[in-house]
XYZ file of N, CA and C in Angstrom:
600
model
N 0.851 -1.193 0.000
C 0.000 0.000 0.000
C 0.887 1.242 0.000
N 0.615 2.161 -0.963
C 1.440 3.361 -0.973
C 0.968 4.344 0.081
N 1.844 5.291 0.423
C 1.552 6.193 1.534
C 0.300 7.029 1.306
N 0.094 7.465 0.042
C -1.054 8.315 -0.242
C -2.367 7.574 -0.044
N -2.323 6.258 -0.155
C -3.526 5.462 -0.049
C -3.721 4.859 1.345
N -2.723 5.018 2.212
C -2.812 4.428 3.546
C -3.680 5.302 4.443
N -4.734 4.729 5.025
C -5.629 5.560 5.832
C -5.077 5.834 7.222
N -5.547 6.919 7.805
C -5.343 7.173 9.225
C -6.476 6.502 9.983
N -6.126 5.723 10.990
C -7.127 5.046 11.817
C -7.506 5.972 12.969
N -8.784 6.223 13.113
C -9.288 7.041 14.215
C -9.960 6.123 15.234
N -9.379 6.069 16.430
C -9.904 5.255 17.517
C -11.006 6.042 18.233
N -12.187 5.434 18.339
C -13.326 6.085 19.000
C -13.673 5.268 20.247
N -13.179 5.684 21.425
C -13.466 4.930 22.657
C -14.914 5.096 23.104
N -15.300 4.273 24.064
C -16.623 4.385 24.664
C -16.652 5.408 25.781
N -17.667 5.334 26.621
C -17.858 6.340 27.662
C -16.778 6.303 28.736
N -16.076 5.196 28.861
C -14.999 5.114 29.856
C -13.687 5.670 29.321
N -13.713 6.156 28.085
C -12.563 6.799 27.449
C -11.340 5.896 27.444
N -10.185 6.413 27.869
C -8.924 5.705 27.668
C -8.623 4.760 28.831
N -8.610 3.473 28.509
C -8.281 2.437 29.484
C -6.964 1.807 29.025
N -5.902 1.862 29.858
C -4.575 1.415 29.411
C -4.552 -0.006 28.862
N -5.334 -0.912 29.455
C -5.291 -2.314 29.042
C -6.304 -2.651 27.957
N -7.019 -1.674 27.473
C -8.068 -1.922 26.482
C -7.461 -2.281 25.136
N -8.151 -3.113 24.374
C -7.614 -3.516 23.066
C -7.473 -2.332 22.111
N -8.329 -1.308 22.245
C -8.170 -0.130 21.389
C -6.855 0.588 21.683
N -6.509 0.692 22.967
C -5.250 1.326 23.364
C -4.074 0.517 22.838
N -4.150 -0.797 22.975
C -3.083 -1.675 22.488
C -2.968 -1.595 20.963
N -4.105 -1.528 20.282
C -4.090 -1.413 18.822
C -3.438 -0.108 18.387
N -3.788 0.993 19.041
C -3.217 2.292 18.688
C -1.700 2.282 18.812
N -1.203 1.560 19.800
C 0.258 1.485 20.003
C 0.960 0.752 18.871
N 0.225 -0.051 18.107
C 0.814 -0.869 17.063
C 0.671 -0.254 15.669
N -0.023 0.865 15.583
C -0.268 1.501 14.288
C 0.631 2.707 14.086
N 0.914 3.019 12.838
C 1.756 4.182 12.526
C 0.921 5.425 12.221
N -0.209 5.230 11.577
C -1.092 6.363 11.289
C -2.347 6.202 12.126
N -2.403 6.888 13.237
C -3.514 6.692 14.162
C -3.768 7.955 14.966
N -5.040 8.235 15.218
C -5.463 9.296 16.125
C -6.526 8.718 17.039
N -6.561 9.174 18.263
C -7.579 8.738 19.213
C -8.392 9.945 19.654
N -9.704 9.804 19.645
C -10.564 10.895 20.102
C -10.278 11.133 21.584
N -9.897 12.364 21.963
C -9.517 12.620 23.357
C -10.721 12.618 24.287
N -10.501 12.348 25.573
C -11.612 12.370 26.533
C -12.154 13.776 26.733
N -13.433 13.838 27.046
C -14.058 15.126 27.320
C -13.781 15.556 28.754
N -13.655 16.858 28.956
C -13.497 17.394 30.310
C -14.831 17.834 30.896
N -15.787 18.156 30.007
C -17.103 18.599 30.454
C -18.168 17.863 29.642
N -19.382 17.823 30.167
C -20.517 17.203 29.474
C -20.159 15.815 28.963
N -19.577 15.000 29.845
C -19.019 13.730 29.400
C -20.075 12.730 28.926
N -21.348 12.924 29.319
C -22.390 12.018 28.852
C -23.116 12.562 27.612
N -22.770 13.750 27.179
C -23.472 14.376 26.057
C -23.112 13.704 24.734
N -24.127 13.182 24.068
C -23.897 12.584 22.750
C -23.407 13.634 21.761
N -23.988 14.830 21.782
C -23.585 15.881 20.855
C -22.120 16.269 21.059
N -21.689 16.363 22.315
C -20.296 16.719 22.597
C -19.346 15.619 22.123
N -19.748 14.380 22.293
C -18.916 13.253 21.846
C -18.799 13.243 20.320
N -19.907 13.472 19.638
C -19.888 13.512 18.178
C -19.034 14.679 17.687
N -19.143 15.821 18.350
C -18.335 16.984 17.971
C -16.844 16.713 18.165
N -16.492 15.979 19.221
C -15.086 15.648 19.461
C -14.549 14.744 18.353
N -15.346 13.771 17.925
C -14.936 12.915 16.801
C -14.799 13.734 15.529
N -15.754 14.600 15.284
C -15.721 15.428 14.075
C -14.475 16.305 14.044
N -14.084 16.841 15.194
C -12.902 17.709 15.264
C -11.632 16.936 14.915
N -11.527 15.692 15.388
C -10.350 14.870 15.069
C -10.310 14.563 13.578
N -11.439 14.146 13.017
C -11.482 13.804 11.589
C -11.150 15.015 10.733
N -11.606 16.188 11.139
C -11.370 17.405 10.360
C -9.896 17.757 10.252
N -9.097 17.299 11.202
C -7.668 17.622 11.215
C -6.824 16.685 10.345
N -7.450 15.659 9.773
C -6.708 14.626 9.056
C -6.795 14.844 7.552
N -5.652 14.844 6.898
C -5.612 14.847 5.443
C -5.549 13.402 4.958
N -6.279 13.099 3.914
C -6.237 11.747 3.377
C -7.335 10.869 3.939
N -7.330 9.593 3.542
C -8.407 8.683 3.932
C -8.414 8.368 5.419
N -9.604 8.057 5.923
C -9.815 7.770 7.346
C -10.603 6.472 7.485
N -10.211 5.658 8.462
C -10.981 4.481 8.868
C -11.242 4.600 10.363
N -12.471 4.359 10.784
C -12.849 4.451 12.192
C -12.770 3.073 12.855
N -12.298 3.053 14.104
C -12.322 1.839 14.921
C -13.004 2.210 16.231
N -14.245 1.760 16.395
C -15.065 2.170 17.531
C -15.451 0.961 18.378
N -15.572 1.213 19.689
C -16.006 0.164 20.612
C -17.078 0.703 21.545
N -18.065 -0.132 21.851
C -19.100 0.196 22.818
C -19.813 1.499 22.445
N -19.907 2.457 23.366
C -20.566 3.720 23.048
C -19.878 4.448 21.908
N -18.597 4.144 21.685
C -17.900 4.722 20.539
C -18.567 4.358 19.225
N -19.174 3.160 19.170
C -19.925 2.773 17.973
C -21.091 3.735 17.764
N -21.806 4.035 18.854
C -22.945 4.932 18.735
C -22.502 6.348 18.373
N -21.339 6.755 18.887
C -20.789 8.060 18.505
C -20.545 8.084 16.998
N -19.909 7.036 16.484
C -19.597 6.967 15.057
C -20.864 6.929 14.204
N -21.865 6.174 14.655
C -23.098 6.038 13.881
C -23.889 7.345 13.890
N -23.932 8.017 15.039
C -24.588 9.334 15.080
C -23.824 10.331 14.214
N -22.483 10.296 14.274
C -21.683 11.206 13.436
C -21.992 10.972 11.961
N -22.162 9.722 11.583
C -22.401 9.385 10.175
C -23.694 9.987 9.639
N -24.658 10.265 10.524
C -25.923 10.858 10.077
C -25.739 12.301 9.620
N -24.624 12.922 10.038
C -24.354 14.321 9.665
C -22.886 14.468 9.271
N -22.330 13.427 8.656
C -20.899 13.391 8.349
C -20.468 14.614 7.546
N -19.369 15.214 7.961
C -18.862 16.411 7.302
C -17.862 16.086 6.203
N -17.447 14.820 6.113
C -16.538 14.388 5.049
C -16.636 12.868 4.949
N -16.256 12.310 3.810
C -16.330 10.851 3.693
C -15.239 10.158 4.497
N -15.537 8.983 4.979
C -14.517 8.112 5.551
C -14.562 6.810 4.767
N -13.449 6.082 4.805
C -13.350 4.886 3.975
C -14.147 3.725 4.553
N -14.209 3.611 5.866
C -14.937 2.506 6.471
C -14.831 2.548 7.979
N -15.475 1.567 8.639
C -15.483 1.546 10.101
C -15.567 0.116 10.615
N -14.770 -0.148 11.655
C -14.884 -1.376 12.437
C -15.650 -1.008 13.698
N -16.802 -1.611 13.890
C -17.718 -1.257 14.972
C -17.853 -2.466 15.890
N -17.220 -2.414 17.051
C -17.134 -3.578 17.928
C -18.018 -3.424 19.162
N -18.813 -4.437 19.435
C -19.640 -4.535 20.645
C -20.499 -3.298 20.886
N -21.358 -2.944 19.918
C -22.245 -1.797 20.165
C -23.224 -2.083 21.298
N -23.467 -1.107 22.165
C -24.440 -1.298 23.236
C -25.849 -1.007 22.736
N -26.824 -1.533 23.423
C -28.219 -1.236 23.116
C -28.711 -0.210 24.128
N -28.597 1.059 23.780
C -28.977 2.123 24.706
C -30.494 2.272 24.841
N -31.255 1.566 24.005
C -32.715 1.641 24.110
C -33.277 0.612 25.100
N -32.402 -0.234 25.621
C -32.777 -1.252 26.598
C -32.002 -0.989 27.892
N -32.623 -1.163 29.067
C -31.899 -0.897 30.322
C -30.579 -1.655 30.400
N -29.529 -0.935 30.810
C -28.194 -1.498 30.931
C -27.968 -2.040 32.343
N -26.920 -2.837 32.543
C -26.628 -3.354 33.881
C -26.314 -2.227 34.870
N -26.384 -2.557 36.151
C -26.060 -1.584 37.205
C -24.643 -1.073 37.011
N -24.460 0.231 37.246
C -23.158 0.850 37.066
C -23.048 1.623 35.768
N -24.037 1.459 34.882
C -24.092 2.193 33.622
C -25.217 3.216 33.684
N -25.184 4.231 32.815
C -26.288 5.203 32.807
C -27.621 4.513 32.536
N -28.691 5.021 33.150
C -29.999 4.425 32.892
C -30.591 5.028 31.612
N -31.684 4.427 31.165
C -32.272 4.831 29.890
C -32.692 6.297 29.900
N -33.216 6.765 31.035
C -33.615 8.166 31.130
C -32.441 9.113 30.955
N -31.316 8.777 31.572
C -30.114 9.611 31.425
C -29.624 9.612 29.985
N -29.661 8.452 29.352
C -29.210 8.351 27.966
C -30.148 9.105 27.026
N -31.445 9.015 27.281
C -32.412 9.784 26.483
C -32.138 11.278 26.607
N -31.951 11.737 27.860
C -31.736 13.165 28.107
C -30.438 13.651 27.485
N -29.437 12.760 27.383
C -28.143 13.144 26.829
C -28.092 13.010 25.301
N -29.215 12.589 24.703
C -29.311 12.595 23.247
C -28.895 11.326 22.536
N -28.729 10.229 23.273
C -28.266 8.987 22.641
C -29.380 8.233 21.928
N -30.593 8.402 22.378
C -31.717 7.671 21.786
C -32.636 8.607 21.019
N -33.265 8.113 19.958
C -33.219 6.734 19.473
C -31.904 6.407 18.768
N -31.577 5.122 18.742
C -30.421 4.647 17.979
C -30.686 4.897 16.495
N -29.735 5.441 15.746
C -29.938 5.582 14.299
C -30.040 4.199 13.636
N -31.050 4.014 12.828
C -31.256 2.742 12.139
C -31.162 2.922 10.624
N -30.461 3.969 10.183
C -30.291 4.214 8.749
C -28.978 3.620 8.260
N -28.946 3.287 6.988
C -27.754 2.711 6.381
C -26.588 3.699 6.474
N -25.414 3.203 6.835
C -24.235 4.055 6.948
C -23.706 4.396 5.556
N -23.117 5.585 5.412
C -22.631 6.006 4.094
C -21.227 5.500 3.773
N -20.786 4.460 4.485
C -19.465 3.879 4.244
C -19.508 2.395 4.616
N -18.608 1.584 4.052
C -18.575 0.165 4.420
C -18.219 -0.002 5.891
N -18.755 -1.057 6.505
C -18.478 -1.261 7.923
C -18.583 -2.739 8.281
N -17.892 -3.074 9.369
C -17.957 -4.402 9.958
C -18.453 -4.240 11.385
N -19.504 -4.946 11.750
C -19.965 -4.989 13.139
C -19.473 -6.296 13.749
N -18.612 -6.185 14.758
C -18.082 -7.343 15.469
C -18.914 -7.514 16.738
N -19.675 -8.618 16.810
C -20.675 -8.772 17.861
C -20.389 -9.962 18.755
N -20.640 -9.775 20.038
C -20.505 -10.822 21.039
C -21.852 -11.510 21.254
N -21.802 -12.801 21.509
C -23.046 -13.517 21.827
C -23.385 -13.448 23.314
N -22.463 -12.892 24.129
C -22.683 -12.836 25.587
C -22.450 -11.429 26.133
N -22.766 -10.416 25.330
C -22.544 -9.033 25.748
C -23.633 -8.607 26.727
N -23.276 -8.198 27.946
C -24.300 -7.770 28.899
C -24.953 -6.444 28.521
N -24.370 -5.736 27.540
C -24.908 -4.433 27.151
C -25.796 -4.490 25.914
N -25.913 -5.673 25.304
C -26.774 -5.792 24.124
C -26.923 -7.258 23.748
N -28.128 -7.655 23.371
C -28.329 -9.023 22.902
C -27.774 -9.163 21.489
N -27.336 -10.363 21.163
C -26.808 -10.598 19.811
C -27.874 -10.302 18.763
N -29.113 -10.635 19.056
C -30.197 -10.391 18.097
C -30.342 -8.907 17.792
N -30.279 -8.079 18.830
C -30.405 -6.629 18.614
C -29.216 -6.094 17.812
N -28.017 -6.575 18.132
C -26.837 -6.104 17.402
C -26.891 -6.560 15.950
N -27.367 -7.773 15.725
C -27.522 -8.248 14.352
C -28.500 -7.359 13.583
N -29.562 -6.919 14.271
C -30.509 -5.999 13.646
C -29.875 -4.656 13.312
N -29.018 -4.161 14.223
C -28.298 -2.917 13.950
C -27.419 -3.078 12.713
N -26.674 -4.172 12.666
C -25.773 -4.406 11.537
C -26.543 -4.433 10.221
N -27.687 -5.095 10.232
C -28.496 -5.151 9.010
C -28.962 -3.759 8.596
N -29.441 -2.981 9.566
C -29.934 -1.633 9.274
C -28.812 -0.731 8.764
N -27.626 -0.902 9.319
C -26.499 -0.047 8.928
C -25.823 -0.504 7.637
N -26.222 -1.672 7.119
C -25.573 -2.201 5.927
C -24.198 -2.762 6.208
N -23.978 -3.207 7.442
C -22.667 -3.682 7.884
C -22.537 -5.190 7.701
N -21.309 -5.648 7.529
C -21.029 -7.084 7.580
C -20.963 -7.491 9.042
N -21.735 -8.491 9.426
C -21.786 -8.941 10.809
C -20.780 -10.064 11.023
N -19.931 -9.905 12.048
C -18.976 -10.937 12.429
C -19.338 -11.419 13.826
N -19.634 -12.699 13.953
C -19.997 -13.320 15.230
C -18.703 -13.682 15.964
N -18.428 -12.990 17.075
C -17.207 -13.230 17.839
C -17.375 -14.336 18.872
N -18.617 -14.771 19.104
C -18.845 -15.796 20.114
C -18.854 -15.211 21.519
N -18.429 -16.009 22.474
C -18.487 -15.662 23.893
C -17.307 -14.770 24.287
N -17.464 -13.443 24.083
C -16.385 -12.504 24.432
C -16.879 -11.409 25.385
N -18.061 -11.611 26.002
C -18.568 -10.583 26.912
C -18.723 -9.252 26.203
N -18.276 -8.184 26.859
C -18.346 -6.854 26.238
C -17.040 -6.496 25.531
N -16.168 -7.460 25.342
C -14.920 -7.265 24.610
C -14.080 -6.141 25.235
N -13.982 -6.169 26.559
C -13.228 -5.158 27.292
C -12.310 -5.853 28.302
N -11.466 -5.115 29.014
C -10.570 -5.765 29.974
C -11.299 -6.620 31.011
N -12.494 -6.203 31.432
C -13.253 -6.999 32.393
C -13.647 -8.356 31.821
N -13.700 -8.446 30.481
C -14.016 -9.710 29.820
C -12.762 -10.450 29.349
N -11.586 -9.895 29.693
C -10.340 -10.553 29.329
C -9.646 -10.009 28.096
N -10.112 -8.872 27.591
C -9.512 -8.230 26.411
C -9.167 -6.814 26.784
N -7.988 -6.578 26.997
C -6.639 -6.739 26.651
C -6.381 -6.688 25.144
N -5.205 -7.152 24.873
C -4.781 -7.263 23.485
C -5.746 -8.201 22.776
N -6.229 -7.764 21.610
C -7.195 -8.527 20.835
C -6.702 -8.602 19.393
N -5.974 -9.675 19.028
C -5.382 -9.745 17.700
C -6.389 -9.688 16.565
N -7.628 -10.121 16.839
C -8.650 -10.094 15.779
C -8.929 -8.674 15.305
N -8.678 -7.693 16.159
C -8.905 -6.299 15.760
C -8.046 -5.940 14.556
N -6.784 -6.338 14.594
C -5.893 -6.037 13.473
C -6.328 -6.773 12.213
N -6.788 -8.010 12.366
C -7.233 -8.785 11.211
C -8.453 -8.131 10.558
N -9.438 -7.774 11.373
C -10.653 -7.169 10.831
C -10.370 -5.791 10.241
N -9.502 -5.032 10.902
C -9.135 -3.719 10.385
C -8.456 -3.857 9.023
N -7.543 -4.819 8.906
C -6.850 -5.007 7.636
C -7.811 -5.471 6.545
N -8.751 -6.337 6.905
C -9.774 -6.760 5.941
C -10.549 -5.551 5.418
N -10.925 -4.668 6.321
C -11.693 -3.483 5.952
C -10.869 -2.569 5.054
N -9.602 -2.354 5.418
C -8.723 -1.495 4.621
C -8.512 -2.082 3.234
N -8.256 -3.389 3.174
C -8.032 -4.037 1.877
C -9.277 -3.949 0.995
N -10.438 -4.124 1.609
C -11.691 -4.128 0.843
C -12.071 -2.751 0.327
N -11.550 -1.714 0.966
C -11.942 -0.348 0.588
C -10.805 0.449 -0.037
N -9.677 -0.210 -0.295
C -8.537 0.484 -0.886
C -8.834 0.876 -2.324
N -8.297 2.019 -2.717
C -8.413 2.468 -4.100
C -7.278 1.836 -4.887
N -7.587 1.054 -5.928
C -6.507 0.403 -6.677
C -5.540 1.419 -7.276
N -4.258 1.084 -7.244
C -3.252 1.940 -7.868
C -3.273 1.714 -9.370
N -3.433 2.772 -10.183
C -3.487 2.594 -11.636
C -2.188 1.963 -12.156
N -2.335 1.063 -13.085
C -1.159 0.467 -13.694
C -0.582 1.400 -14.744
N 0.722 1.501 -14.765
C 1.402 2.325 -15.756
C 1.983 1.403 -16.809
N 1.632 1.615 -18.033
C 2.121 0.742 -19.098
C 2.042 1.419 -20.449
N 2.400 0.688 -21.468
C 2.379 1.248 -22.814
C 0.993 1.014 -23.423
N 0.403 2.077 -23.913
C -0.904 1.964 -24.543
C -0.809 1.136 -25.821
N -1.821 0.314 -26.022
C -1.788 -0.532 -27.232
C -2.926 -0.116 -28.156
């Protein structure tokens, strides 16, 4: 892949922002062209503020962009896509939560999420190719609901099996599948380099 065609990967964390042992943090350490959406200092539950923070990072990047989002970061990316200010090449969307269904204790309740602008979940097709990586044992969303999201968004659904919420509490840490899926997405959305030859 030539440099002009190599995308910058934008890491979109969830509501817990930067966790040192998280697979997104580990992935960012292994990439050469990468930006991470910084944590908010104010209005940390505001969906609009989170979307604006992602938009600000993307606006600073020249060249192609691929998003890598986890948990609430998926919802940030999907909400951003409804008002995207520029095209992105694609997105890896891992373990999206179902904010329309009550979450486990310790997470914001549905009323708080409604008030902060997270609901309703966008169910429109995304304007870029995407992969939804879904857990069959995610406490934040049923596999059936996530499969429905993937279908609505026009995403390729990847069944990860029993991986919980795909976070350090579930044992992830370094997650090698992230690099595999990211590379699949990049390869599938790369612009072919024109061949130079003698016209016949």
